[in-house]
Amino acid sequence: MPEYVNILFHGIGEPKRELEFGEDHYWITEDTFEAILNEVASWPHVSLSFDDSNSSDVEIALPALLERGLTAEFFVLAGRLGQRGSLGEADLHDLVKNGMPVGNHGMWHHPWRGMSDATTHEELAEARDRIAAAIGQPVTRAACPLGRYDRTTLTALRRLGYTAVFTSDRRPAKPGRWLQPRFSVYRHDTPETVRAAVDRSRGIPSRLRNTAAGVVKRWR
Ligand SMILES: [Zn+2]
């Protein structure tokens, strides 16, 4: 069976908001984005997503996707809706109108680990409902901020009816699985390094290692 790969992008170009500590590691130039997009779009089984609802999602990514006839899923931070440098409601409409699904990336970009009941409700339910109200349709998929999660979070996501949850666990995905690992693109990546990272993860030894790490992470 062919292995599927989820590729995850964050910000593109110049950030228009203050970045979190270490976040610049995930921002890439427009040229790098176009080059990596061309590379991964040539793969037979690939899905694309964007986290953090940066304004570059609609200013740079959306036109590039449409130009190539591609779709991607956009995971949005409800607490940043309409803030400078982040997507607003009109932008979300623009994404949906162009066939791009929109999901929940939480309220405040807090890691989804060790959350209190109140924080769990705010991050997983209130944030989802705020995004759903903005786009006028249900939100049923989520992406874990900073790739962090624990068993309690996954249980809550299931209880709330999420149909798929995306992580950043850097291994191939299985289509239709509830938990979907993704490969993040980093600042210094090129089409070659992205391809190499995916190829490496498909090697048996590293794949077993990654799977074991994923299990530990999921259940601790
Ligand atoms: Zn994020």
PDB file of C-alpha atoms and ligand atoms in Angstrom:
ATOM      1  CA  MET A   1       0.000   0.000   0.000  1.00  0.00           C
ATOM      2  CA  PRO A   2       1.398   3.426  -0.860  1.00  0.00           C
ATOM      3  CA  GLU A   3       2.214   5.624   2.081  1.00  0.00           C
ATOM      4  CA  TYR A   4       0.552   8.971   2.409  1.00  0.00           C
ATOM      5  CA  VAL A   5       2.332  12.082   3.579  1.00  0.00           C
ATOM      6  CA  ASN A   6       0.952  15.208   5.205  1.00  0.00           C
ATOM      7  CA  ILE A   7       3.044  18.334   4.734  1.00  0.00           C
ATOM      8  CA  LEU A   8       2.582  21.245   7.128  1.00  0.00           C
ATOM      9  CA  PHE A   9       3.420  24.872   6.423  1.00  0.00           C
ATOM     10  CA  HIS A  10       3.335  27.838   8.802  1.00  0.00           C
ATOM     11  CA  GLY A  11       4.156  31.458   7.944  1.00  0.00           C
ATOM     12  CA  ILE A  12       5.461  32.633   4.561  1.00  0.00           C
ATOM     13  CA  GLY A  13       7.374  35.845   3.814  1.00  0.00           C
ATOM     14  CA  GLU A  14       7.673  38.635   6.375  1.00  0.00           C
ATOM     15  CA  PRO A  15       5.694  38.147   9.603  1.00  0.00           C
ATOM     16  CA  LYS A  16       3.220  40.974  10.273  1.00  0.00           C
ATOM     17  CA  ARG A  17       2.849  40.196  13.950  1.00  0.00           C
ATOM     18  CA  GLU A  18       5.233  39.554  16.807  1.00  0.00           C
ATOM     19  CA  LEU A  19       6.387  35.940  16.640  1.00  0.00           C
ATOM     20  CA  GLU A  20       6.443  33.570  19.583  1.00  0.00           C
ATOM     21  CA  PHE A  21       9.819  32.433  20.890  1.00  0.00           C
ATOM     22  CA  GLY A  22      11.362  30.028  18.369  1.00  0.00           C
ATOM     23  CA  GLU A  23       8.553  30.488  15.871  1.00  0.00           C
ATOM     24  CA  ASP A  24      10.856  31.999  13.226  1.00  0.00           C
ATOM     25  CA  HIS A  25      12.186  28.459  12.785  1.00  0.00           C
ATOM     26  CA  TYR A  26       8.934  27.669  10.934  1.00  0.00           C
ATOM     27  CA  TRP A  27       8.720  30.717   8.663  1.00  0.00           C
ATOM     28  CA  ILE A  28       9.934  30.362   5.092  1.00  0.00           C
ATOM     29  CA  THR A  29      10.475  32.791   2.222  1.00  0.00           C
ATOM     30  CA  GLU A  30       8.003  33.027  -0.621  1.00  0.00           C
ATOM     31  CA  ASP A  31      10.577  31.531  -3.020  1.00  0.00           C
ATOM     32  CA  THR A  32      11.202  28.577  -0.722  1.00  0.00           C
ATOM     33  CA  PHE A  33       7.467  28.063  -0.354  1.00  0.00           C
ATOM     34  CA  GLU A  34       6.895  27.981  -4.110  1.00  0.00           C
ATOM     35  CA  ALA A  35       9.812  25.597  -4.644  1.00  0.00           C
ATOM     36  CA  ILE A  36       8.695  23.192  -1.894  1.00  0.00           C
ATOM     37  CA  LEU A  37       5.072  23.430  -3.026  1.00  0.00           C
ATOM     38  CA  ASN A  38       6.114  22.446  -6.556  1.00  0.00           C
ATOM     39  CA  GLU A  39       8.106  19.528  -5.189  1.00  0.00           C
ATOM     40  CA  VAL A  40       5.467  18.059  -2.880  1.00  0.00           C
ATOM     41  CA  ALA A  41       2.641  18.667  -5.363  1.00  0.00           C
ATOM     42  CA  SER A  42       4.416  16.242  -7.694  1.00  0.00           C
ATOM     43  CA  TRP A  43       4.147  13.402  -5.145  1.00  0.00           C
ATOM     44  CA  PRO A  44       1.305  10.929  -5.678  1.00  0.00           C
ATOM     45  CA  HIS A  45      -0.115  10.797  -2.135  1.00  0.00           C
ATOM     46  CA  VAL A  46       0.275  14.080  -0.315  1.00  0.00           C
ATOM     47  CA  SER A  47      -1.999  16.358   1.702  1.00  0.00           C
ATOM     48  CA  LEU A  48      -1.140  19.932   2.589  1.00  0.00           C
ATOM     49  CA  SER A  49      -2.056  21.972   5.624  1.00  0.00           C
ATOM     50  CA  PHE A  50      -1.283  25.348   7.139  1.00  0.00           C
ATOM     51  CA  ASP A  51      -1.289  26.119  10.878  1.00  0.00           C
ATOM     52  CA  ASP A  52      -1.501  29.354  12.892  1.00  0.00           C
ATOM     53  CA  SER A  53      -3.820  31.379  10.556  1.00  0.00           C
ATOM     54  CA  ASN A  54      -1.129  33.842   9.486  1.00  0.00           C
ATOM     55  CA  SER A  55      -2.223  36.455   6.964  1.00  0.00           C
ATOM     56  CA  SER A  56       0.239  34.871   4.511  1.00  0.00           C
ATOM     57  CA  ASP A  57      -2.290  32.010   4.248  1.00  0.00           C
ATOM     58  CA  VAL A  58      -4.524  34.141   2.027  1.00  0.00           C
ATOM     59  CA  GLU A  59      -1.952  36.615   0.727  1.00  0.00           C
ATOM     60  CA  ILE A  60       0.594  34.066  -0.515  1.00  0.00           C
ATOM     61  CA  ALA A  61      -0.524  30.454  -0.033  1.00  0.00           C
ATOM     62  CA  LEU A  62      -4.067  30.667  -1.399  1.00  0.00           C
ATOM     63  CA  PRO A  63      -3.143  32.198  -4.788  1.00  0.00           C
ATOM     64  CA  ALA A  64      -0.231  29.746  -5.139  1.00  0.00           C
ATOM     65  CA  LEU A  65      -2.523  26.799  -4.430  1.00  0.00           C
ATOM     66  CA  LEU A  66      -5.237  27.995  -6.809  1.00  0.00           C
ATOM     67  CA  GLU A  67      -2.691  28.611  -9.550  1.00  0.00           C
ATOM     68  CA  ARG A  68      -1.679  24.935  -9.313  1.00  0.00           C
ATOM     69  CA  GLY A  69      -5.175  23.520  -8.843  1.00  0.00           C
ATOM     70  CA  LEU A  70      -4.292  22.336  -5.310  1.00  0.00           C
ATOM     71  CA  THR A  71      -6.262  22.343  -2.091  1.00  0.00           C
ATOM     72  CA  ALA A  72      -4.999  22.553   1.483  1.00  0.00           C
ATOM     73  CA  GLU A  73      -6.548  22.533   4.928  1.00  0.00           C
ATOM     74  CA  PHE A  74      -6.117  25.600   7.146  1.00  0.00           C
ATOM     75  CA  PHE A  75      -6.008  25.260  10.949  1.00  0.00           C
ATOM     76  CA  VAL A  76      -7.030  28.512  12.571  1.00  0.00           C
ATOM     77  CA  LEU A  77      -6.415  30.137  15.971  1.00  0.00           C
ATOM     78  CA  ALA A  78      -9.781  31.458  17.130  1.00  0.00           C
ATOM     79  CA  GLY A  79      -8.227  33.898  19.616  1.00  0.00           C
ATOM     80  CA  ARG A  80      -6.260  35.651  16.856  1.00  0.00           C
ATOM     81  CA  LEU A  81      -9.168  36.128  14.438  1.00  0.00           C
ATOM     82  CA  GLY A  82      -8.986  39.616  12.965  1.00  0.00           C
ATOM     83  CA  GLN A  83      -5.751  40.576  14.691  1.00  0.00           C
ATOM     84  CA  ARG A  84      -2.945  42.225  12.757  1.00  0.00           C
ATOM     85  CA  GLY A  85      -0.943  39.656  10.824  1.00  0.00           C
ATOM     86  CA  SER A  86      -3.609  36.960  11.303  1.00  0.00           C
ATOM     87  CA  LEU A  87      -6.635  35.902   9.286  1.00  0.00           C
ATOM     88  CA  GLY A  88      -9.970  37.647   9.833  1.00  0.00           C
ATOM     89  CA  GLU A  89     -13.489  36.410   9.169  1.00  0.00           C
ATOM     90  CA  ALA A  90     -13.467  37.637   5.571  1.00  0.00           C
ATOM     91  CA  ASP A  91     -10.251  35.701   4.970  1.00  0.00           C
ATOM     92  CA  LEU A  92     -11.830  32.514   6.324  1.00  0.00           C
ATOM     93  CA  HIS A  93     -14.748  33.026   3.938  1.00  0.00           C
ATOM     94  CA  ASP A  94     -12.256  33.447   1.135  1.00  0.00           C
ATOM     95  CA  LEU A  95     -10.614  30.117   2.000  1.00  0.00           C
ATOM     96  CA  VAL A  96     -13.909  28.229   2.267  1.00  0.00           C
ATOM     97  CA  LYS A  97     -15.290  29.823  -0.913  1.00  0.00           C
ATOM     98  CA  ASN A  98     -12.209  28.544  -2.742  1.00  0.00           C
ATOM     99  CA  GLY A  99     -12.694  24.995  -1.506  1.00  0.00           C
ATOM    100  CA  MET A 100     -10.134  25.054   1.304  1.00  0.00           C
ATOM    101  CA  PRO A 101     -11.324  23.325   4.492  1.00  0.00           C
ATOM    102  CA  VAL A 102     -10.864  25.214   7.770  1.00  0.00           C
ATOM    103  CA  GLY A 103     -10.147  23.480  11.098  1.00  0.00           C
ATOM    104  CA  ASN A 104      -9.426  24.322  14.713  1.00  0.00           C
ATOM    105  CA  HIS A 105      -5.910  25.072  15.993  1.00  0.00           C
ATOM    106  CA  GLY A 106      -7.164  26.220  19.397  1.00  0.00           C
ATOM    107  CA  MET A 107      -7.749  29.592  20.985  1.00  0.00           C
ATOM    108  CA  TRP A 108      -4.342  30.874  22.107  1.00  0.00           C
ATOM    109  CA  HIS A 109      -1.690  28.518  20.701  1.00  0.00           C
ATOM    110  CA  HIS A 110      -1.169  26.839  24.051  1.00  0.00           C
ATOM    111  CA  PRO A 111       0.158  23.282  23.965  1.00  0.00           C
ATOM    112  CA  TRP A 112      -2.680  20.781  24.341  1.00  0.00           C
ATOM    113  CA  ARG A 113      -1.026  18.887  27.173  1.00  0.00           C
ATOM    114  CA  GLY A 114      -1.908  18.829  30.844  1.00  0.00           C
ATOM    115  CA  MET A 115      -4.890  21.132  30.270  1.00  0.00           C
ATOM    116  CA  SER A 116      -7.460  21.824  32.998  1.00  0.00           C
ATOM    117  CA  ASP A 117     -11.111  21.103  32.198  1.00  0.00           C
ATOM    118  CA  ALA A 118     -11.730  24.819  31.688  1.00  0.00           C
ATOM    119  CA  THR A 119      -8.778  25.198  29.293  1.00  0.00           C
ATOM    120  CA  THR A 120      -9.788  22.037  27.430  1.00  0.00           C
ATOM    121  CA  HIS A 121     -13.262  23.483  26.933  1.00  0.00           C
ATOM    122  CA  GLU A 122     -11.911  26.822  25.746  1.00  0.00           C
ATOM    123  CA  GLU A 123      -9.311  25.340  23.376  1.00  0.00           C
ATOM    124  CA  LEU A 124     -11.300  22.455  21.909  1.00  0.00           C
ATOM    125  CA  ALA A 125     -14.958  23.543  22.128  1.00  0.00           C
ATOM    126  CA  GLU A 126     -15.154  27.347  22.344  1.00  0.00           C
ATOM    127  CA  ALA A 127     -12.415  27.915  19.767  1.00  0.00           C
ATOM    128  CA  ARG A 128     -14.062  25.406  17.418  1.00  0.00           C
ATOM    129  CA  ASP A 129     -17.470  27.052  17.839  1.00  0.00           C
ATOM    130  CA  ARG A 130     -16.045  30.520  17.210  1.00  0.00           C
ATOM    131  CA  ILE A 131     -14.436  29.382  13.953  1.00  0.00           C
ATOM    132  CA  ALA A 132     -17.594  27.508  12.932  1.00  0.00           C
ATOM    133  CA  ALA A 133     -19.674  30.655  13.528  1.00  0.00           C
ATOM    134  CA  ALA A 134     -17.236  32.674  11.415  1.00  0.00           C
ATOM    135  CA  ILE A 135     -17.363  30.317   8.423  1.00  0.00           C
ATOM    136  CA  GLY A 136     -21.016  29.356   8.814  1.00  0.00           C
ATOM    137  CA  GLN A 137     -20.389  25.615   8.822  1.00  0.00           C
ATOM    138  CA  PRO A 138     -19.305  22.945  11.301  1.00  0.00           C
ATOM    139  CA  VAL A 139     -15.643  22.499  12.211  1.00  0.00           C
ATOM    140  CA  THR A 140     -14.784  18.826  12.751  1.00  0.00           C
ATOM    141  CA  ARG A 141     -11.002  18.596  12.408  1.00  0.00           C
ATOM    142  CA  ALA A 142      -8.217  19.917  14.616  1.00  0.00           C
ATOM    143  CA  ALA A 143      -4.448  20.359  14.627  1.00  0.00           C
ATOM    144  CA  CYS A 144      -2.513  20.278  17.920  1.00  0.00           C
ATOM    145  CA  PRO A 145      -0.623  23.535  18.631  1.00  0.00           C
ATOM    146  CA  LEU A 146       3.156  22.967  18.756  1.00  0.00           C
ATOM    147  CA  GLY A 147       2.441  19.324  17.933  1.00  0.00           C
ATOM    148  CA  ARG A 148       1.806  18.639  21.633  1.00  0.00           C
ATOM    149  CA  TYR A 149      -0.920  16.376  22.976  1.00  0.00           C
ATOM    150  CA  ASP A 150      -1.614  13.754  25.608  1.00  0.00           C
ATOM    151  CA  ARG A 151      -4.125  10.991  26.174  1.00  0.00           C
ATOM    152  CA  THR A 152      -6.552  13.264  28.029  1.00  0.00           C
ATOM    153  CA  THR A 153      -6.581  15.699  25.112  1.00  0.00           C
ATOM    154  CA  LEU A 154      -7.188  12.944  22.569  1.00  0.00           C
ATOM    155  CA  THR A 155     -10.025  11.573  24.696  1.00  0.00           C
ATOM    156  CA  ALA A 156     -11.593  15.037  24.872  1.00  0.00           C
ATOM    157  CA  LEU A 157     -11.221  15.523  21.112  1.00  0.00           C
ATOM    158  CA  ARG A 158     -13.004  12.214  20.517  1.00  0.00           C
ATOM    159  CA  ARG A 159     -15.735  13.068  23.009  1.00  0.00           C
ATOM    160  CA  LEU A 160     -16.295  16.389  21.234  1.00  0.00           C
ATOM    161  CA  GLY A 161     -16.824  14.581  17.946  1.00  0.00           C
ATOM    162  CA  TYR A 162     -13.693  15.561  16.049  1.00  0.00           C
ATOM    163  CA  THR A 163     -13.315  13.353  12.984  1.00  0.00           C
ATOM    164  CA  ALA A 164      -9.548  13.805  12.509  1.00  0.00           C
ATOM    165  CA  VAL A 165      -6.681  15.236  14.560  1.00  0.00           C
ATOM    166  CA  PHE A 166      -3.392  16.363  13.026  1.00  0.00           C
ATOM    167  CA  THR A 167      -0.047  16.245  14.834  1.00  0.00           C
ATOM    168  CA  SER A 168       3.549  17.040  13.815  1.00  0.00           C
ATOM    169  CA  ASP A 169       4.992  13.575  14.396  1.00  0.00           C
ATOM    170  CA  ARG A 170       7.036  13.411  11.172  1.00  0.00           C
ATOM    171  CA  ARG A 171       6.038  10.030   9.842  1.00  0.00           C
ATOM    172  CA  PRO A 172       3.922   8.815   6.946  1.00  0.00           C
ATOM    173  CA  ALA A 173       0.140   8.826   7.447  1.00  0.00           C
ATOM    174  CA  LYS A 174      -2.565   6.259   6.802  1.00  0.00           C
ATOM    175  CA  PRO A 175      -5.547   7.637   4.905  1.00  0.00           C
ATOM    176  CA  GLY A 176      -8.720   7.783   6.949  1.00  0.00           C
ATOM    177  CA  ARG A 177      -6.968   7.363  10.302  1.00  0.00           C
ATOM    178  CA  TRP A 178      -8.245   9.557  13.108  1.00  0.00           C
ATOM    179  CA  LEU A 179      -4.715  10.652  14.102  1.00  0.00           C
ATOM    180  CA  GLN A 180      -2.772  12.162  11.212  1.00  0.00           C
ATOM    181  CA  PRO A 181       0.987  12.781  11.564  1.00  0.00           C
ATOM    182  CA  ARG A 182       2.525  15.601   9.532  1.00  0.00           C
ATOM    183  CA  PHE A 183       5.958  16.776   8.401  1.00  0.00           C
ATOM    184  CA  SER A 184       6.556  20.443   9.261  1.00  0.00           C
ATOM    185  CA  VAL A 185       8.540  22.521   6.801  1.00  0.00           C
ATOM    186  CA  TYR A 186      11.351  24.435   8.538  1.00  0.00           C
ATOM    187  CA  ARG A 187      13.070  27.733   7.737  1.00  0.00           C
ATOM    188  CA  HIS A 188      16.182  26.132   6.220  1.00  0.00           C
ATOM    189  CA  ASP A 189      14.339  23.471   4.239  1.00  0.00           C
ATOM    190  CA  THR A 190      14.643  23.083   0.479  1.00  0.00           C
ATOM    191  CA  PRO A 191      12.694  20.748  -1.818  1.00  0.00           C
ATOM    192  CA  GLU A 192      15.591  18.298  -1.417  1.00  0.00           C
ATOM    193  CA  THR A 193      15.635  18.295   2.405  1.00  0.00           C
ATOM    194  CA  VAL A 194      11.856  17.877   2.609  1.00  0.00           C
ATOM    195  CA  ARG A 195      12.014  14.917   0.251  1.00  0.00           C
ATOM    196  CA  ALA A 196      14.967  13.464   2.172  1.00  0.00           C
ATOM    197  CA  ALA A 197      13.140  13.751   5.515  1.00  0.00           C
ATOM    198  CA  VAL A 198      10.139  11.900   4.126  1.00  0.00           C
ATOM    199  CA  ASP A 199      12.306   9.240   2.469  1.00  0.00           C
ATOM    200  CA  ARG A 200      14.265   8.726   5.699  1.00  0.00           C
ATOM    201  CA  SER A 201      11.071   8.196   7.680  1.00  0.00           C
ATOM    202  CA  ARG A 202      10.073   5.479   5.232  1.00  0.00           C
ATOM    203  CA  GLY A 203      13.224   3.461   5.959  1.00  0.00           C
ATOM    204  CA  ILE A 204      12.355   0.551   8.246  1.00  0.00           C
ATOM    205  CA  PRO A 205      14.650   1.361  11.201  1.00  0.00           C
ATOM    206  CA  SER A 206      13.727   5.055  11.454  1.00  0.00           C
ATOM    207  CA  ARG A 207      10.067   4.259  10.832  1.00  0.00           C
ATOM    208  CA  LEU A 208       9.956   1.799  13.709  1.00  0.00           C
ATOM    209  CA  ARG A 209      11.723   4.324  15.893  1.00  0.00           C
ATOM    210  CA  ASN A 210       9.245   7.066  14.992  1.00  0.00           C
ATOM    211  CA  THR A 211       6.258   4.806  15.516  1.00  0.00           C
ATOM    212  CA  ALA A 212       7.523   3.828  18.976  1.00  0.00           C
ATOM    213  CA  ALA A 213       8.080   7.501  19.854  1.00  0.00           C
ATOM    214  CA  GLY A 214       4.581   8.325  18.635  1.00  0.00           C
ATOM    215  CA  VAL A 215       3.025   5.677  20.861  1.00  0.00           C
ATOM    216  CA  VAL A 216       4.884   6.912  23.921  1.00  0.00           C
ATOM    217  CA  LYS A 217       3.905  10.491  23.203  1.00  0.00           C
ATOM    218  CA  ARG A 218       0.281   9.629  22.581  1.00  0.00           C
ATOM    219  CA  TRP A 219      -0.213   7.762  25.825  1.00  0.00           C
ATOM    220  CA  ARG A 220       1.879   9.544  28.386  1.00  0.00           C
TER     221      ARG A 220
HETATM  222 ZN    ZN B   1       0.711  26.275  15.556  1.00  0.00          ZN
END
